[in-house]
Tab-separated table of C-alpha atoms in Angstrom:
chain	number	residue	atom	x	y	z
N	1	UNK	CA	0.000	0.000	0.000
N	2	UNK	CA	1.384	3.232	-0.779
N	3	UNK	CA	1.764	6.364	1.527
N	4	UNK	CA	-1.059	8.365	0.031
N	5	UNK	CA	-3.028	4.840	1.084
N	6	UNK	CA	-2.291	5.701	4.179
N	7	UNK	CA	-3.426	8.504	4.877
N	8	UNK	CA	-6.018	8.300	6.588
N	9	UNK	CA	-4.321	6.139	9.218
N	10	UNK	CA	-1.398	8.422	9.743
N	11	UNK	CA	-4.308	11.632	9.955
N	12	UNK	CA	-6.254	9.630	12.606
N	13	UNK	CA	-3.263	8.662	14.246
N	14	UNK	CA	-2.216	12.321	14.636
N	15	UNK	CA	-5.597	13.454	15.109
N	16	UNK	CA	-5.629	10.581	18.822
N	17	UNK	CA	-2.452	12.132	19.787
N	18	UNK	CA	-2.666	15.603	19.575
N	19	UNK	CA	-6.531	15.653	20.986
N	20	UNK	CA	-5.618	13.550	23.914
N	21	UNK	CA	-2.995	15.263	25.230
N	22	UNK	CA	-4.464	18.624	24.422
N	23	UNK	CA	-7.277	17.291	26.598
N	24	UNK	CA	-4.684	16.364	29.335
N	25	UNK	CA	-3.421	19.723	29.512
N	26	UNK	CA	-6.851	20.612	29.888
N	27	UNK	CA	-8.013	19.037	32.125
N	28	UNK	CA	-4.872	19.527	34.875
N	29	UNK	CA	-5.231	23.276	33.668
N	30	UNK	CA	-8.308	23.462	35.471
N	31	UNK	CA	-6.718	21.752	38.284
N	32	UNK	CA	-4.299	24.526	37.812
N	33	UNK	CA	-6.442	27.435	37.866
N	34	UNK	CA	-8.653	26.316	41.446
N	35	UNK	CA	-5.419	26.075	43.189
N	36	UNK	CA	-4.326	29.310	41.994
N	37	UNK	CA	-7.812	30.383	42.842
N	38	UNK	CA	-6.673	29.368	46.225
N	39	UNK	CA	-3.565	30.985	45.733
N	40	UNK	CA	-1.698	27.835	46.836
N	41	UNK	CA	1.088	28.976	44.349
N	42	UNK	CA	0.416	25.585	42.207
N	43	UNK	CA	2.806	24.382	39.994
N	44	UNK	CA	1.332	22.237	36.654
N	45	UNK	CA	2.804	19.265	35.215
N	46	UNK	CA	2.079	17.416	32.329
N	47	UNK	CA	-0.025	14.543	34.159
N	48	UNK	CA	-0.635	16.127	37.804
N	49	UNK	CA	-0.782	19.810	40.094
N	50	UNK	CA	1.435	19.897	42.770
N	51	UNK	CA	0.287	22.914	45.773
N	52	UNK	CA	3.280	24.529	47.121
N	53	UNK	CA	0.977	25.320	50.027
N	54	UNK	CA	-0.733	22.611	51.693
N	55	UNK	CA	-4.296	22.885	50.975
N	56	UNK	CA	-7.400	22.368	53.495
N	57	UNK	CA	-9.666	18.944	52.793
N	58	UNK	CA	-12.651	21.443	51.130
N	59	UNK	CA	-9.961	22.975	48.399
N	60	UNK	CA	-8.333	19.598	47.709
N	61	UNK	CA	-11.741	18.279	47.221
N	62	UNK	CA	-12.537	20.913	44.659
N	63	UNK	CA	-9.228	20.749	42.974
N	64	UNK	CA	-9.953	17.348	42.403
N	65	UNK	CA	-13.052	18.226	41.488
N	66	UNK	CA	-12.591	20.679	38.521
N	67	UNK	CA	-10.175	18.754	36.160
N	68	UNK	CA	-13.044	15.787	35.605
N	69	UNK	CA	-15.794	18.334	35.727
N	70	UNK	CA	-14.207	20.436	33.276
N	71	UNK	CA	-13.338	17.391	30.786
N	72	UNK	CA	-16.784	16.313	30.701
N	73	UNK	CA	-18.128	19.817	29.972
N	74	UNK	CA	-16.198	20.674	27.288
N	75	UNK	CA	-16.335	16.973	25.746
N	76	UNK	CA	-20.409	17.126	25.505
N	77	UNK	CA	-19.746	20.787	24.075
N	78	UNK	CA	-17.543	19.604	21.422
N	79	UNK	CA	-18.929	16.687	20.843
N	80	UNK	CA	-22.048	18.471	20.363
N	81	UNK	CA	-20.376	20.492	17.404
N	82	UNK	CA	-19.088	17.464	15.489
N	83	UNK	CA	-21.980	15.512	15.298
N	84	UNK	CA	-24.769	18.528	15.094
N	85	UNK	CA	-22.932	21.566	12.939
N	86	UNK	CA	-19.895	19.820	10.935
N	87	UNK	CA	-20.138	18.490	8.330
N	88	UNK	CA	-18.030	15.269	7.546
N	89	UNK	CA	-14.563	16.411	7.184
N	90	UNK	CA	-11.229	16.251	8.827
N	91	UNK	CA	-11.987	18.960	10.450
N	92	UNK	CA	-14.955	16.763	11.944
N	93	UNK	CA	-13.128	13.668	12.562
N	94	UNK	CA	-10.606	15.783	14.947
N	95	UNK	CA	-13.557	17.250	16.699
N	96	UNK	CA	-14.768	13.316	17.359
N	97	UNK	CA	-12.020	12.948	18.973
N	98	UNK	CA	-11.098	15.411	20.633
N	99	UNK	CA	-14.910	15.449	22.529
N	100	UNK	CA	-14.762	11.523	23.027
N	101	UNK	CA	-11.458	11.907	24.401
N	102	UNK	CA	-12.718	14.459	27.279
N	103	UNK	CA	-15.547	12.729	27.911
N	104	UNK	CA	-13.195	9.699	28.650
N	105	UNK	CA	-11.261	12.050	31.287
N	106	UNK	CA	-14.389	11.909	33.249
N	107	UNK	CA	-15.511	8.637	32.832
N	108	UNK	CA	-12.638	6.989	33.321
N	109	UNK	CA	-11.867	8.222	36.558
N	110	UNK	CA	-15.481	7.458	37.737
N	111	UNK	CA	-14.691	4.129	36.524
N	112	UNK	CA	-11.034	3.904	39.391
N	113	UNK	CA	-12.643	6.131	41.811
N	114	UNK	CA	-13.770	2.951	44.112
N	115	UNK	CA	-10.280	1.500	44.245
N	116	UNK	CA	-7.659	4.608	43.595
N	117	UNK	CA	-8.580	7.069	46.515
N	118	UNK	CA	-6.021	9.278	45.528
N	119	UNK	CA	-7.512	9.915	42.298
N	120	UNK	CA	-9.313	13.000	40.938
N	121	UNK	CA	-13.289	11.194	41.902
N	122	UNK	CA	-11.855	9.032	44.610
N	123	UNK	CA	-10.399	11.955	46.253
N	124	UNK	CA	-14.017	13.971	46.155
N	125	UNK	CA	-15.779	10.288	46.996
N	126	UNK	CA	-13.612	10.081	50.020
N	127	UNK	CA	-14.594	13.870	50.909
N	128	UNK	CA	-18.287	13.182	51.012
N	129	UNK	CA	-17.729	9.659	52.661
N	130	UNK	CA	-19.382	7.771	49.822
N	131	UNK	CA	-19.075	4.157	50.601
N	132	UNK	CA	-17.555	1.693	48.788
N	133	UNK	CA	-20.430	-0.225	47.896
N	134	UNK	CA	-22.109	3.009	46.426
N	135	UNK	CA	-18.792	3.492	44.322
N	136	UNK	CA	-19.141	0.417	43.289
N	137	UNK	CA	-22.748	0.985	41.840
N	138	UNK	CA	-21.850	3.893	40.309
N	139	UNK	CA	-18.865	2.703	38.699
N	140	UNK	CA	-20.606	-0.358	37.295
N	141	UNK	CA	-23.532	2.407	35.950
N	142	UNK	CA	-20.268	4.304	34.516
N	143	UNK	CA	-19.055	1.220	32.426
N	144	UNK	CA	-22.649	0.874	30.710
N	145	UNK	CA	-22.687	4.324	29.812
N	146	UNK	CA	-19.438	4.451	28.647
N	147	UNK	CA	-20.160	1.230	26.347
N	148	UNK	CA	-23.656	2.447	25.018
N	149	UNK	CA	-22.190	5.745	24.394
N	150	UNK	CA	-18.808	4.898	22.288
N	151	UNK	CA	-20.742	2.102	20.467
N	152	UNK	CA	-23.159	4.903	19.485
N	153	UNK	CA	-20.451	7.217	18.432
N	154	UNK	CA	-19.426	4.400	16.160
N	155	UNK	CA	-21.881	5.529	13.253
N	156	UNK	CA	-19.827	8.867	13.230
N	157	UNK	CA	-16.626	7.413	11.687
N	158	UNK	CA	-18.503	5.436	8.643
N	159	UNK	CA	-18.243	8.527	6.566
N	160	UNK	CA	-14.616	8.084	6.025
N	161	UNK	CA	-12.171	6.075	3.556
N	162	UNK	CA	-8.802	5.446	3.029
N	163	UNK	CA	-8.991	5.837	-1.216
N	164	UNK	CA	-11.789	5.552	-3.715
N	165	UNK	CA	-12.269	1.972	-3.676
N	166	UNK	CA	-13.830	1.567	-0.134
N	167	UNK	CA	-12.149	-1.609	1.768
N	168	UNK	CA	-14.148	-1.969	5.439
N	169	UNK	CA	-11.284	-3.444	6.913
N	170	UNK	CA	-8.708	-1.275	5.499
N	171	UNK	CA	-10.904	1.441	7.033
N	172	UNK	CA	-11.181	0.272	10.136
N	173	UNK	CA	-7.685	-0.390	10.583
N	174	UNK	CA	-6.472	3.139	9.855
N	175	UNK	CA	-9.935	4.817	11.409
N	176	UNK	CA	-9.776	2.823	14.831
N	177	UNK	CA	-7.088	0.419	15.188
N	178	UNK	CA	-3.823	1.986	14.667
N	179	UNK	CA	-5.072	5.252	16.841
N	180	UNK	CA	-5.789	3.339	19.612
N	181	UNK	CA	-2.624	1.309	19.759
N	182	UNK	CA	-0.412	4.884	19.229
N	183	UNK	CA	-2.673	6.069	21.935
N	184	UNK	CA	-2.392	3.695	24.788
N	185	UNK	CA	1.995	2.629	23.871
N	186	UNK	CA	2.338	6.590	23.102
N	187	UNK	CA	0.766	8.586	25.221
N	188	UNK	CA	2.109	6.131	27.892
N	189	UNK	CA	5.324	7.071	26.926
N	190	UNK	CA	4.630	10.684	26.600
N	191	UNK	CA	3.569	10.539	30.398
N	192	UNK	CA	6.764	9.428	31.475
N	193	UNK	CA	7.878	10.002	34.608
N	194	UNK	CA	5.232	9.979	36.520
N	195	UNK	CA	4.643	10.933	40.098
N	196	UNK	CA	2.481	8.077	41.369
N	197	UNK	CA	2.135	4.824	39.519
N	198	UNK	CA	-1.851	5.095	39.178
N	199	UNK	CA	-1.568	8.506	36.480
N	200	UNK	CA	-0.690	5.748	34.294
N	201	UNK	CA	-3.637	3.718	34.570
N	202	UNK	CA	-5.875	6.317	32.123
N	203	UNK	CA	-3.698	6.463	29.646
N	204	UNK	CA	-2.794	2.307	29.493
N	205	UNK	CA	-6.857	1.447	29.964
N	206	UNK	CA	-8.967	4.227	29.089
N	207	UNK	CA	-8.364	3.842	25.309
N	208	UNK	CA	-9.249	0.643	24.919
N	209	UNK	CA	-12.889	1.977	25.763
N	210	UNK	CA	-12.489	2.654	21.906
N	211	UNK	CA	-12.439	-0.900	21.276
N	212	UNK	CA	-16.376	-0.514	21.625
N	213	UNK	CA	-16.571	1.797	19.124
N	214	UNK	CA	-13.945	-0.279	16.746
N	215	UNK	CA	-16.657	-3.428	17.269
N	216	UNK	CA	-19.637	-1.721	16.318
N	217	UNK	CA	-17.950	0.050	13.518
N	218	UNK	CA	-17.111	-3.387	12.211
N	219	UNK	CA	-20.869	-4.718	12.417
N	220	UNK	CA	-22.168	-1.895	10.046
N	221	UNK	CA	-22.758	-2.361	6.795
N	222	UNK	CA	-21.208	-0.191	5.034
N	223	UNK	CA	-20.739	-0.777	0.946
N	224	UNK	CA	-19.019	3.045	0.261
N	225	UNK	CA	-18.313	6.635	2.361
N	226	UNK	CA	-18.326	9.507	0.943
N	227	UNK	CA	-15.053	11.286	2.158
N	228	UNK	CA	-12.101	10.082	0.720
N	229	UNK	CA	-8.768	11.299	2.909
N	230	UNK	CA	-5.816	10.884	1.133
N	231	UNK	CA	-3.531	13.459	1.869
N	232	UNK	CA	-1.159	13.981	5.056
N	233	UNK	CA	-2.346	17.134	6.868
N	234	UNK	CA	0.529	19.358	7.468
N	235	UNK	CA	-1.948	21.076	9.557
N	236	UNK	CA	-2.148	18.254	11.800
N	237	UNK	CA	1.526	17.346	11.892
N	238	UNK	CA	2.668	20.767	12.810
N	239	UNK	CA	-0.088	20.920	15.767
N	240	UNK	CA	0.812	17.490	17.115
N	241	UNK	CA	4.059	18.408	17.253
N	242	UNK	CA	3.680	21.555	19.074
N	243	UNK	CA	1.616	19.736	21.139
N	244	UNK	CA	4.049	17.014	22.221
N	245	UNK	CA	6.220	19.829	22.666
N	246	UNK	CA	4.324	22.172	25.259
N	247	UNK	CA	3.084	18.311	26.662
N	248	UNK	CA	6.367	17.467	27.719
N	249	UNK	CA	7.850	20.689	28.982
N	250	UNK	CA	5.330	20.492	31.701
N	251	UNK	CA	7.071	17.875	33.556
């Protein structure tokens, strides 16, 4: 297969990368700003806030609080956008992914917040004394949602192909499969070092929630799609890389 084949892989694989750690930064930006808020002089890393000033249990709580409650805001916002106003286009596809990726932000941490009590939702759990048996409800009501709604989201990706003659599993390779590989070895790496051994467990398990989305994708039947992506964005390139950059001088 040749390079212009390819495409749409290397444009999806970009497009995971850049939106999920734009949606780190994000996220431990609004961490950032409620300890400032606090004027705990903060400092803000690429996977974690660290207070210079110890903080009472109430701001901790609602430093915790923000990052998740910020992801999931702007992640039914944007999500909102791609699926509603947009029409299918690159443009699109980055939006997909960049709102399914916030929404995961929350999600997944509703989905360790029973079991990792230092986490963003186990740390505002703890706060309210929600026991572990309710946690365990709600994080069992978390992994339904979270199924139902990427499987859903699946019907957003079939208006994409790699060239002219359309080739399902072709498509879903470079749509689904290669992204979420790059996404859980790469973004792995990109968090590296980390502070406390549990940061890593959203960016190892949390994208293989898109493995949901890759199985319903494959039960559609799909004969064509209408957008053909053959071309390399240098648009894309240039903003993953910045991204990687700023990513990685927040350590």
């Amino acid at each position: 297969m040749t390079l212009k084949n390819n495409s749409l892989g290397i444009n999806s694989i970009l497009i995971a990368i850049s939106t999920s750690l734009i949606s780190i930064i994000l996220h431990e930006s609004a961490h950032y700003l409620i300890a400032e808020y606090f004027n705990l002089n903060p400092e803000l890393h690429h996977n974690y806030v660290r207070p210079l000033i110890e903080p009472s249990e109430k701001q901790l709580m609602l430093i915790a609080l923000a990052g998740p409650t910020f992801s999931l805001i702007i992640g039914i916002i944007i999500l909102f956008i791609s699926i509603k106003l947009i029409k299918p286009s690159l443009m699109k596809l980055f939006l997909l992914w960049f709102g399914m990726s916030n929404i995961l932000n929350f999600l997944g941490y509703m989905l360790i917040a029973p079991f990792i009590k230092d986490g963003d939702t186990g740390r505002v759990f703890d706060y309210f004394k929600i026991p572990f048996f309710i946690s365990i409800i709600i994080a069992v009501i978390t992994f339904i949602i979270t199924k139902k709604l990427f499987q859903y989201l699946s019907k957003e990706f079939i208006f994409y192909k790699n060239a002219e003659l359309f080739d399902k599993k072709e498509n879903q390779k470079q749509l689904l499969i290669f992204p979420i590989i790059f996404l859980i070895f790469g973004v792995s790496l990109l968090n590296l070092p980390i502070a406390v051994w549990f940061s890593l467990l959203p960016t190892v398990f949390v994208p293989m929630t898109y493995l949901s989305t890759l199985r319903s994708y494959k039960k559609t039947e799909l004969m064509d799609a209408e957008v053909t992506i053959n071309n390399i964005s240098t648009s894309l390139l240039i903003l993953t890389t910045i991204t990687i950059i700023i990513f990685r001088n927040l350590i």
